Coordinates of C-alpha atoms and ligand atoms in Angstrom, one line a residue:
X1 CA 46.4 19.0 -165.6
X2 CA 47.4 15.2 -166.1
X3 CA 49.1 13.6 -163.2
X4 CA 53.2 13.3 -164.1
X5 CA 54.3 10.0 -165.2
X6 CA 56.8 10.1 -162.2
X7 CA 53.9 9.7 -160.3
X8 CA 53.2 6.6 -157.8
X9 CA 49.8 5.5 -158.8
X10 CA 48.3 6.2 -155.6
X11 CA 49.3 9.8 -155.6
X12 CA 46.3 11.8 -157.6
X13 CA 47.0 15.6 -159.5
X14 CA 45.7 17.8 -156.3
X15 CA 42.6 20.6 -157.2
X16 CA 44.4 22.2 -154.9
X17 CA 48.5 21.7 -153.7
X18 CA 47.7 24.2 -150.9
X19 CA 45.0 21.6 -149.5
X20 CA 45.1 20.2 -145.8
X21 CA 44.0 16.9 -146.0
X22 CA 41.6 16.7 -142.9
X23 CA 42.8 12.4 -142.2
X24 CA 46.3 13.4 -142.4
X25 CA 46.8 16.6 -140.5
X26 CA 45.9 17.5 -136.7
X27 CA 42.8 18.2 -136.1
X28 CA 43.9 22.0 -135.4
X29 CA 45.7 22.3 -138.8
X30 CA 44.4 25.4 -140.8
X31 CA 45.3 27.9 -143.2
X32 CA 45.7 31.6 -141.7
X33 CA 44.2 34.4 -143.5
X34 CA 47.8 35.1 -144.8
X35 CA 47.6 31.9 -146.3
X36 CA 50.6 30.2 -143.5
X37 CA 50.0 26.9 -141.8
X38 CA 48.6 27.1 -138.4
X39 CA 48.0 24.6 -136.1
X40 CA 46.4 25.1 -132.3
X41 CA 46.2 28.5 -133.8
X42 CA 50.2 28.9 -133.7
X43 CA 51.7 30.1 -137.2
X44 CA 54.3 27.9 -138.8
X45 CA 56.2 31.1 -139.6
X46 CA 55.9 32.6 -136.2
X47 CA 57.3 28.5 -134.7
X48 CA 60.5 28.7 -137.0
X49 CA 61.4 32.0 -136.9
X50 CA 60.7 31.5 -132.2
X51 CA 62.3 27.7 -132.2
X52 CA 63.9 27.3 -135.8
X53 CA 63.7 24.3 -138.1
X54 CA 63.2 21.4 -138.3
X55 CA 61.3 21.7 -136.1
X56 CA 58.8 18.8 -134.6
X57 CA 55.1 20.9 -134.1
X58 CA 52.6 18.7 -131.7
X59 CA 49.1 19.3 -130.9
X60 CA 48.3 18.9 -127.3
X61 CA 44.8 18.5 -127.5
X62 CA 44.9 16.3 -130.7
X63 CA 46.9 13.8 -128.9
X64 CA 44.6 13.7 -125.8
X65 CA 41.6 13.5 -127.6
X66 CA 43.2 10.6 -129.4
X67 CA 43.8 8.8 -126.6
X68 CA 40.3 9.4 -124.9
X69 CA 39.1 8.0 -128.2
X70 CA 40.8 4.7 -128.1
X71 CA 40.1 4.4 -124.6
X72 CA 36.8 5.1 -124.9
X73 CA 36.0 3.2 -128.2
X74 CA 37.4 -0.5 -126.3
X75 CA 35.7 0.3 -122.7
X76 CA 32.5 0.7 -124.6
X77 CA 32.8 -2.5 -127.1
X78 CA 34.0 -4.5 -124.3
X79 CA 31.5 -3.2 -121.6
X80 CA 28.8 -4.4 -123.9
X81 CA 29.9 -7.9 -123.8
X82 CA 30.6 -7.7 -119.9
X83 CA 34.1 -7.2 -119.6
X84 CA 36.9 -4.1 -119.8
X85 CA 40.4 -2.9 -121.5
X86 CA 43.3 -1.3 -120.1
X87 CA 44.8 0.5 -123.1
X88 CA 48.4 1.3 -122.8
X89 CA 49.9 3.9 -124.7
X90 CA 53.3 2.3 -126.4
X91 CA 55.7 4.8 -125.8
X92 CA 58.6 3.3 -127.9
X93 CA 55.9 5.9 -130.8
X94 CA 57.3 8.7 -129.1
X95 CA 58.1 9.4 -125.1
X96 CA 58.8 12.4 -122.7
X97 CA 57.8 13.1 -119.7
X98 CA 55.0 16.0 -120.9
X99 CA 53.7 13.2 -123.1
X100 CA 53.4 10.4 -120.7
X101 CA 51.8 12.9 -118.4
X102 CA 49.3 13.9 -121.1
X103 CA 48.6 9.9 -121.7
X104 CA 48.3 9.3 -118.8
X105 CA 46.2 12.3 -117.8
X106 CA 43.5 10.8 -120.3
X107 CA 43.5 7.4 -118.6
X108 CA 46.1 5.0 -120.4
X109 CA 49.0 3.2 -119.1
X110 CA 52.4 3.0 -120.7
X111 CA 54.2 0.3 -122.3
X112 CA 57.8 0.6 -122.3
X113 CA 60.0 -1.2 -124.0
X114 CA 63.4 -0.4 -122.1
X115 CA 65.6 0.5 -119.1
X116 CA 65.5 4.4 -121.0
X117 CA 61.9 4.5 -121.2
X118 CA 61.0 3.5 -118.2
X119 CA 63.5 5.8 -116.7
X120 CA 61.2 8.9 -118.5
X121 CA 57.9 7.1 -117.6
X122 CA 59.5 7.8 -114.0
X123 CA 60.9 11.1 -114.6
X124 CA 57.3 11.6 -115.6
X125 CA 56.0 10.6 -112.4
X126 CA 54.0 8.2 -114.2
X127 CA 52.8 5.5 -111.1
X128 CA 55.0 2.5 -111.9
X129 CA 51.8 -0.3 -111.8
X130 CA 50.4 1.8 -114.9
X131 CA 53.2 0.2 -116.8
X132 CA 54.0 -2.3 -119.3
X133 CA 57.9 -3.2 -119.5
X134 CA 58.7 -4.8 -123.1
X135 CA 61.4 -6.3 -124.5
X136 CA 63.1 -9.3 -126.3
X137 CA 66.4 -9.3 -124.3
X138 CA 65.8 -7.1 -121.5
X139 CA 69.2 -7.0 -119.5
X140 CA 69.3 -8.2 -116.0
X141 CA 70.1 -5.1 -114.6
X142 CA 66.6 -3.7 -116.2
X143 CA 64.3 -6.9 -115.1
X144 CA 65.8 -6.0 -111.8
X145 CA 64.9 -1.9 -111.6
X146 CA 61.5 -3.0 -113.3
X147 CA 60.9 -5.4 -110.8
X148 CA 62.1 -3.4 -107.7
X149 CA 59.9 -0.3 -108.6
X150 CA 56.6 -2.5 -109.3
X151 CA 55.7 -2.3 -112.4
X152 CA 52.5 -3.4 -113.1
X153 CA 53.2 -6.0 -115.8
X154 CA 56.1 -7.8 -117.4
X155 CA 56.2 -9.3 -121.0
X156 CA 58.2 -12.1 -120.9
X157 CA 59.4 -12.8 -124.5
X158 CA 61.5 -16.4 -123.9
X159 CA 61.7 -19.1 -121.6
X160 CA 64.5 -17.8 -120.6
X161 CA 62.9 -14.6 -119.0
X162 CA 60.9 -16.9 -116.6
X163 CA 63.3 -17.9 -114.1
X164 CA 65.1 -14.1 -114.5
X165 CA 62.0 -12.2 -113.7
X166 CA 61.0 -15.0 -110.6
X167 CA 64.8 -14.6 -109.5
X168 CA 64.2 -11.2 -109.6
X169 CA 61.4 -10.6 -107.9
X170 CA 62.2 -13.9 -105.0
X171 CA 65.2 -11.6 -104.7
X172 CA 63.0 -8.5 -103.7
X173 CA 60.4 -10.0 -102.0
X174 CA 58.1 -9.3 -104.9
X175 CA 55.4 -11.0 -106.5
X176 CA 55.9 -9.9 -110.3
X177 CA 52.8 -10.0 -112.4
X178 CA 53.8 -11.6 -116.3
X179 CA 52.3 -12.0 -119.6
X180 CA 53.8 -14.3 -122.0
X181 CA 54.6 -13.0 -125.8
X182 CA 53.3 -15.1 -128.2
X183 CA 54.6 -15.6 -131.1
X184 CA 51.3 -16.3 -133.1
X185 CA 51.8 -17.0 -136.9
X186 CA 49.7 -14.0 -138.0
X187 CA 51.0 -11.1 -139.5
X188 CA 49.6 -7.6 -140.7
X189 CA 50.7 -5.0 -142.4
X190 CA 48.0 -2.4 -143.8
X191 CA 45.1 -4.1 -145.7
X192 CA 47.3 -7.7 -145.9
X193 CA 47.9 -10.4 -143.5
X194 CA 49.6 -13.7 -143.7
X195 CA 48.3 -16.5 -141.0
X196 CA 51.0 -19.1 -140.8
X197 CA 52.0 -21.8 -138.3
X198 CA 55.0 -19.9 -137.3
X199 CA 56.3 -16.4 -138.3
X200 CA 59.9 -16.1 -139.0
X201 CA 60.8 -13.2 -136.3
X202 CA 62.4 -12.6 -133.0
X203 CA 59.6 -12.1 -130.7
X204 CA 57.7 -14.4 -128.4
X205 CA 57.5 -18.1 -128.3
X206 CA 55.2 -20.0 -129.9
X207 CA 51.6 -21.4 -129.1
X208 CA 52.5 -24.9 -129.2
X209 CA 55.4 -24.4 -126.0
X210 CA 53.0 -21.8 -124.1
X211 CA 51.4 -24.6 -121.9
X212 CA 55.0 -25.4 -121.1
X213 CA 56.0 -21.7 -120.1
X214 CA 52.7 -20.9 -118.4
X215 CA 53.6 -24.3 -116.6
X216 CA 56.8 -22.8 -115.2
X217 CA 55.6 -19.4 -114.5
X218 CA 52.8 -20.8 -112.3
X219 CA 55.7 -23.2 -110.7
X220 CA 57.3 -20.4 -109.5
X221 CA 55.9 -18.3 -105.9
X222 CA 57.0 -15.1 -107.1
X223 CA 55.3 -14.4 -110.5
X224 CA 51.5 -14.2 -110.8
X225 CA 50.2 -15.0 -115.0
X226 CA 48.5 -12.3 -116.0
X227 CA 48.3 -13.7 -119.5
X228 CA 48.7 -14.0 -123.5
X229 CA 50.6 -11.6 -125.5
X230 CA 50.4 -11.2 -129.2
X231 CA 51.5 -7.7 -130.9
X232 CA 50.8 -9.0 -135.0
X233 CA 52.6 -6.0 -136.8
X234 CA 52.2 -2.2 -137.3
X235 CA 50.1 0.2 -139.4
X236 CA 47.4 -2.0 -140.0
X237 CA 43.6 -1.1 -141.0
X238 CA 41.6 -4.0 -140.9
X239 CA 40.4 -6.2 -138.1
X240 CA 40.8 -9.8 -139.8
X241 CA 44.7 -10.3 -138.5
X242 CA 43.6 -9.3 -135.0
X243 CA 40.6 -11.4 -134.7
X244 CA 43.2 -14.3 -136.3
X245 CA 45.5 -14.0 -133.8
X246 CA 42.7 -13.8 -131.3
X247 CA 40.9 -16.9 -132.0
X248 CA 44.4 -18.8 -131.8
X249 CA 45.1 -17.2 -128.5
X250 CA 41.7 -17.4 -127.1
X251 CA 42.2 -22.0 -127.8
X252 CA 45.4 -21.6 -126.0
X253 CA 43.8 -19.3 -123.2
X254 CA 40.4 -21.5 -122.3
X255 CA 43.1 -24.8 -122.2
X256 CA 45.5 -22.8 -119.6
X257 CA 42.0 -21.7 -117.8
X258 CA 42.2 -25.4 -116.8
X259 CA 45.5 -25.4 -114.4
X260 CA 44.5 -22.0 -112.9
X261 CA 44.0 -18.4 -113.7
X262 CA 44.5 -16.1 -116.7
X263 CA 42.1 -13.0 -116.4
X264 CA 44.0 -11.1 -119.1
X265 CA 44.6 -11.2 -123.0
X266 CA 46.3 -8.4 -124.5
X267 CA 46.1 -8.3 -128.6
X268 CA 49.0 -5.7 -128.9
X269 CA 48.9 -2.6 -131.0
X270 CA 49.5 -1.2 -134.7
X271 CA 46.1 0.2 -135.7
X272 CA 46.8 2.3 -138.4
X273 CA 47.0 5.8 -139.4
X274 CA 46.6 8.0 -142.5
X275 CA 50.0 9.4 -144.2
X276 CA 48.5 10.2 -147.0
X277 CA 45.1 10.4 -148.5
X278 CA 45.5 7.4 -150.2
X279 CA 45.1 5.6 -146.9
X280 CA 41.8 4.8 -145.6
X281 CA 41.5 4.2 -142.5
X282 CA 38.3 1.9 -140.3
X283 CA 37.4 4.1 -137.6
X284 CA 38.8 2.7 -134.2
X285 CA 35.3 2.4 -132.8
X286 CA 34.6 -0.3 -135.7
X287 CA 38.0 -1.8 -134.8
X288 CA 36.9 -2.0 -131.4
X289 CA 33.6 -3.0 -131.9
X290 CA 34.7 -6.1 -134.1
X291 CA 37.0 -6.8 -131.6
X292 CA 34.5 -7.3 -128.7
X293 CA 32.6 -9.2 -131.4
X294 CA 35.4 -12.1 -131.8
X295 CA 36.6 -12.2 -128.4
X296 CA 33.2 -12.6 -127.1
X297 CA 32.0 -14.8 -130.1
X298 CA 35.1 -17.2 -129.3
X299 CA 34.7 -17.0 -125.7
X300 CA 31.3 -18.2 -125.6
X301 CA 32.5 -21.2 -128.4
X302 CA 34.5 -22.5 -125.9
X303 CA 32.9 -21.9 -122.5
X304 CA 35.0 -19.5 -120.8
X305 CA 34.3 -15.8 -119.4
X306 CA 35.7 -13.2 -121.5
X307 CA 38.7 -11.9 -120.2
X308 CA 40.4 -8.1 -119.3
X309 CA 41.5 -7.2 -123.1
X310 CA 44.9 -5.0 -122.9
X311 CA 46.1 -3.1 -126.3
X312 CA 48.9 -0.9 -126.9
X313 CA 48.1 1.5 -129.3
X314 CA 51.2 4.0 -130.2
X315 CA 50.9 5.3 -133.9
X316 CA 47.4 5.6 -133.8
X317 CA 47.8 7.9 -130.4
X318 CA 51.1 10.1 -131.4
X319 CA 51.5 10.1 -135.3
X320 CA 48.6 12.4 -136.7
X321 CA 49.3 14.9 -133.9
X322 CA 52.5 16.2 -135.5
X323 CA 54.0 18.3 -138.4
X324 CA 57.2 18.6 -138.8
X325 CA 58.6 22.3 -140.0
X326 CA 61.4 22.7 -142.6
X327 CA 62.8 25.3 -144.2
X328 CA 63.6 24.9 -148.0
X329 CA 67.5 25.0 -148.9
X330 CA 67.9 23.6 -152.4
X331 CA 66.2 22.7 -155.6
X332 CA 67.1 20.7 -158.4
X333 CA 65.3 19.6 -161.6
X334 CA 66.6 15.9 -162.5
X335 CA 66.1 14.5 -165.7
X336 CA 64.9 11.2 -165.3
X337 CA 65.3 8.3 -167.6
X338 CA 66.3 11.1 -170.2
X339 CA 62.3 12.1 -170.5
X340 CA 61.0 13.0 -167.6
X341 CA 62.1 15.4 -164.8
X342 CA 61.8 15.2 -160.8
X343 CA 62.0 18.5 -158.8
X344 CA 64.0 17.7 -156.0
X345 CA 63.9 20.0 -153.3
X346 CA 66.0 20.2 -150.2
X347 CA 65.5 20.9 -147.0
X348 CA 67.5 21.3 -143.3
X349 CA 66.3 17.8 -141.8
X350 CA 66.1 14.8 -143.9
X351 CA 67.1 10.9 -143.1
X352 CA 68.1 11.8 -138.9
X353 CA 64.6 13.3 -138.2
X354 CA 62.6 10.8 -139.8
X355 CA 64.1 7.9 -140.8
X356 CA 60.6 6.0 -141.7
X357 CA 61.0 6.5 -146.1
X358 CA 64.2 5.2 -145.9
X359 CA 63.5 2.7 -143.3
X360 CA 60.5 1.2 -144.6
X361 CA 59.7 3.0 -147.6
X362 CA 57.5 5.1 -146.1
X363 CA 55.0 7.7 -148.0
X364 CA 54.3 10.7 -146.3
X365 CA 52.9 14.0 -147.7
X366 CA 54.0 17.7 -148.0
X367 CA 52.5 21.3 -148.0
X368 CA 53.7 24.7 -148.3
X369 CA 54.0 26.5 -144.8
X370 CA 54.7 29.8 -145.2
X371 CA 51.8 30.8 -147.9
X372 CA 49.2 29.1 -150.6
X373 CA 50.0 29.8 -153.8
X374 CA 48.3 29.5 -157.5
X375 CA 51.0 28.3 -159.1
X376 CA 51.0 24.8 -161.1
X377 CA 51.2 22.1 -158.8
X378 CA 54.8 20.2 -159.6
X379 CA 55.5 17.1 -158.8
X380 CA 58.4 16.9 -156.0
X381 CA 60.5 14.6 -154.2
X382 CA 61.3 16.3 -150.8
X383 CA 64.9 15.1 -149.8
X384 CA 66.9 15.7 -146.7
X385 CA 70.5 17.3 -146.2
X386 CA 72.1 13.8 -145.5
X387 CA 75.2 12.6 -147.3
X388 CA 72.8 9.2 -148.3
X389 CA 71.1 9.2 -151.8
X390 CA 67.8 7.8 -149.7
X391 CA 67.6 10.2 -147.3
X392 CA 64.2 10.7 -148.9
X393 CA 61.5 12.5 -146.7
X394 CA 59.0 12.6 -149.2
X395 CA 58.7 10.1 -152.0
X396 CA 56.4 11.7 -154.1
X397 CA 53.5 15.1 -153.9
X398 CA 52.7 17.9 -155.5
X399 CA 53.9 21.2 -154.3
X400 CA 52.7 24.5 -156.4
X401 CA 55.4 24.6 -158.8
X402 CA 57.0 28.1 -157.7
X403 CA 58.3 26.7 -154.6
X404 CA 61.6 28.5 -153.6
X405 CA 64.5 28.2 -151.4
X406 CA 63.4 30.0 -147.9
X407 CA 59.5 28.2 -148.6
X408 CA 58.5 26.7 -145.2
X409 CA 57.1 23.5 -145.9
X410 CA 55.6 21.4 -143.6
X411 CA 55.0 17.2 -143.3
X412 CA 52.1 15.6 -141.5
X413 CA 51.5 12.8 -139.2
X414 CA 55.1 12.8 -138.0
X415 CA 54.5 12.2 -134.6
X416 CA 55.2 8.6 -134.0
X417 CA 58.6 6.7 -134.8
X418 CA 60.2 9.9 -136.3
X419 CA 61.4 11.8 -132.9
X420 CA 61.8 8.4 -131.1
X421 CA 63.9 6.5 -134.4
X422 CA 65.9 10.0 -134.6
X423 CA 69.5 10.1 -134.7
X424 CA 72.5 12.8 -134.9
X425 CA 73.8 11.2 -138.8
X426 CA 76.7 13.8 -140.1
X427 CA 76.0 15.1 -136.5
X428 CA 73.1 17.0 -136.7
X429 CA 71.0 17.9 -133.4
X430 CA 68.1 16.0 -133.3
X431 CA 65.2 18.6 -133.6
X432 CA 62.8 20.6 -130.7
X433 CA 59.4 19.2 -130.1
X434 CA 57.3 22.1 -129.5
X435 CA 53.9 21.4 -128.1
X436 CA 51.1 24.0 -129.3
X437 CA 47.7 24.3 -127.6
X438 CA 45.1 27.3 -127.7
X439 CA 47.4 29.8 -130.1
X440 CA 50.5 29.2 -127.9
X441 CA 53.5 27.3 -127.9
X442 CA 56.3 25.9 -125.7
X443 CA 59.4 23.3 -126.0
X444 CA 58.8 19.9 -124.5
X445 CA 62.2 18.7 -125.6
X446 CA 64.9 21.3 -126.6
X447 CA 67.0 21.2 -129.7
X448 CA 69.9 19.1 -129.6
X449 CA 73.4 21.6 -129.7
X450 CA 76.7 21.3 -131.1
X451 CA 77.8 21.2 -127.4
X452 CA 75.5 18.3 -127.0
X453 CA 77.2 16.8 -129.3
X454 CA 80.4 17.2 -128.3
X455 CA 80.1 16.7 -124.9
X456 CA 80.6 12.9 -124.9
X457 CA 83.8 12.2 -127.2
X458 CA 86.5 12.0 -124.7
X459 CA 89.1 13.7 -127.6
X460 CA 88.0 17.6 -127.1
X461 CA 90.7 19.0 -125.5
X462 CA 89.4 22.6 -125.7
Ligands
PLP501 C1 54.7 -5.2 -128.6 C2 54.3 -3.9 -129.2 N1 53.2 -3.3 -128.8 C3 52.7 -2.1 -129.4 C4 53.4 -1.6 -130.4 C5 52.9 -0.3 -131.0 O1 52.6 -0.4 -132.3 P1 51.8 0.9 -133.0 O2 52.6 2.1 -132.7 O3 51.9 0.5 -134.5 O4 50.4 0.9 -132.5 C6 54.5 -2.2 -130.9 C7 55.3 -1.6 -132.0 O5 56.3 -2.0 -132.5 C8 55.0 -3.4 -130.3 O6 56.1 -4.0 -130.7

């Protein structure tokens, strides 16, 4: 069969619409005898019928392995040029308390990225020098809390934040340690990245007033420099913007070496991930590895030791560890610029579960739950239940074309920035996150109820 004309270019005819692409899915993902969807040996069938749908399906072990894997692939590339990593795990991808435990468990630390998330990293009983606090405009009231409990490291993001977090921490008899967000001029998305001399965004400051900032923080008793800060953008597969932004950090870092000292760099996160099988992504020991390479390379060029490297992986952790289930309502053949026709097919989530397709455009992929079936594969545009003409959760796959209302489906690598951007649009309850592991399952967040969301507008009288 020929590939619809509807078709994104990327997106191939499948052999086989019943296929689990092994980059995209957890590592557990299988097909039952029965043909269903298992993953961690939990049947999507048996999930919705126990926990209903949509339903967000998480793989315990996947998501510690990935984190032992990141860990493990920056202690070894940056052992072999005499130096270490703390990786923290950027929880803003998605955070509860069984997942920070699980993180940190496999030895990362956190990065959070406000007064909520830190309050779950504690809930978590997460040790508060294992954390990162974030944030462009934290409020005073959080600078203080973070401060008071000890975090291990603040970001400041402006000037501004300098005198806040050493009035802070004068204030509690602390001394706070601080990185300082730069804003770099490199950005990467995917395969691309743009080096400029000064990217048009809100975070950080940039290189040329660091010696200035750095100058203040080291005026100041309570704060200690930790160091540089660059985060260059999300989802991205190649090295080349990292080791960009790197090298320009690393000129800045030997100068500041000079006035006293910075035994840090932290280069951020936003390695990538597969959504679909379009994506191809370099293996995070190679990413690693060619990040030793530059740091160590550039180090040497200009005469300084290479420093503790800190990265904050959260996509690459979280996102392929989850599925998320829906059940099929609707379906609709649309004729499309009078020719061609797109199968539109509904289901009970949509726009306030994963917000990413409408968002950002985001592709993601889509596979019968419930059974495989021999039918034709049909090219489908999975849509939610939203009153928004995007609330698109799947731009474009192929589904066997005798799909029906009550079909499970299931969508992959939904475990970062889907729970965490999710909302209650035309009030719907944000979804359970079950966690499975060894052929059982149990909630790690409950469902969201119509009592929950009542229970805060001050009008119910009954
Ligand atoms: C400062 C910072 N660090 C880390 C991350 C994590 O990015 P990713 O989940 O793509 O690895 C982000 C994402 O926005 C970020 O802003």
């Amino acid at each position: 069969m020929t590939a619809s004309p509807l078709a994104p270019e990327w997106l191939r005819h499948p052999d086989d619409a019943n296929a689990l692409a092994p980059a995209v899915w957890p590592a557990s993902a299988t097909r039952s005898v029965d043909g269903a969807l298992a993953v961690a040996g939990v049947s999507a069938p048996a999930l919705a019928a126990e926990f209903g749908t949509p339903l967000y399906v998480v793989d315990e072990l996947d998501v510690r392995a990935r984190a032992r894997r990141v860990r493990d692939a920056f202690a070894r590339a940056f052992a072999s040029v005499g130096s270490s990593v703390h990786v923290y795990y950027a929880g803003k991808a998605f955070l509860c308390t069984t997942v920070a435990r699980w993180v940190v468990e496999e030895g990362l630390r956190i990065d959070v990225a406000s007064g909520g998330e830190l309050a779950v990293a504690l809930a978590a009983g997460v040790d508060p020098a294992l954390l990162g606090f974030h944030g462009n405009n934290k409020s005073r009231a959080e600078i203080d809390r973070g401060v008071e409990l000890g975090v291990g490291a603040i970001v400041l993001d402006s000037v501004v934040e300098v005198d806040r977090v050493a009035d802070a921490a004068a204030r509690a008899g602390r001394v706070q340690a601080v990185r300082l967000r730069i804003n770099s001029g490199v950005h990467a998305s995917t395969h691309e990245y743009l080096a400029t001399a000064r990217e048009d965004q809100k975070f950080g400051i940039p290189l040329a007033d660091a010696a200035d900032a750095v100058a203040a923080i080291r005026a100041r008793d309570s704060l200690r420099f930790l160091g540089l800060h660059s985060h260059i953008g999300s989802q991205i597969f190649e090295s080349a913007g990292f080791a960009e932004a790197a090298r320009r950090l690393l000129e800045v870092h030997a100068d500041l070496l000079r006035g006293g000292e910075v035994p840090e760099l932290n280069l951020g996160g936003g390695f990538g991930i597969a959504y679909t099988s379009a994506d191809e992504v370099t293996p995070i020991e190679a990413i690693a590895d060619d990040f030793a390479r530059v740091v160590s390379t550039e180090c040497a060029r200009l005469g300084i030791p290479v420093p503790v490297v800190a990265i904050e992986p959260g996509r690459l952790v979280v996102g392929p560890s989850t599925v998320t289930l829906y059940e099929v309502g609707t379906i609709k053949d649309v004729l499309v610029d009078g020719q061609h026709v797109r199968r539109y097919v509904s289901v009970d989530g949509g726009m306030s579960d994963n917000v990413r397709p409408a968002l950002y455009g985001a592709d993601y992929t889509v596979r019968l739950a419930n059974r495989v079936s021999d039918a034709e594969p049909a090219l489908v545009r999975v849509a939610g239940k939203h009153c928004e003409s995007g609330d698109i959760v799947v731009h474009a796959d192929y589904l066997p074309g005798d799909v029906t209302p009550g079909d499970l489906v299931a969508v992959p690598a939904t475990g970062a920035y889907c729970w965490s951007l999710a909302s209650n649009y035309n009030y719907l309850g944000r979804p359970a996150v079950v966690a499975v592991r060894d052929g059982e399952a149990r909630v790690i967040v409950r469902r969201e109820t119509e009592d929950d969301l009542l229970r805060r507008d001050a009008g119910v009288t009954a």
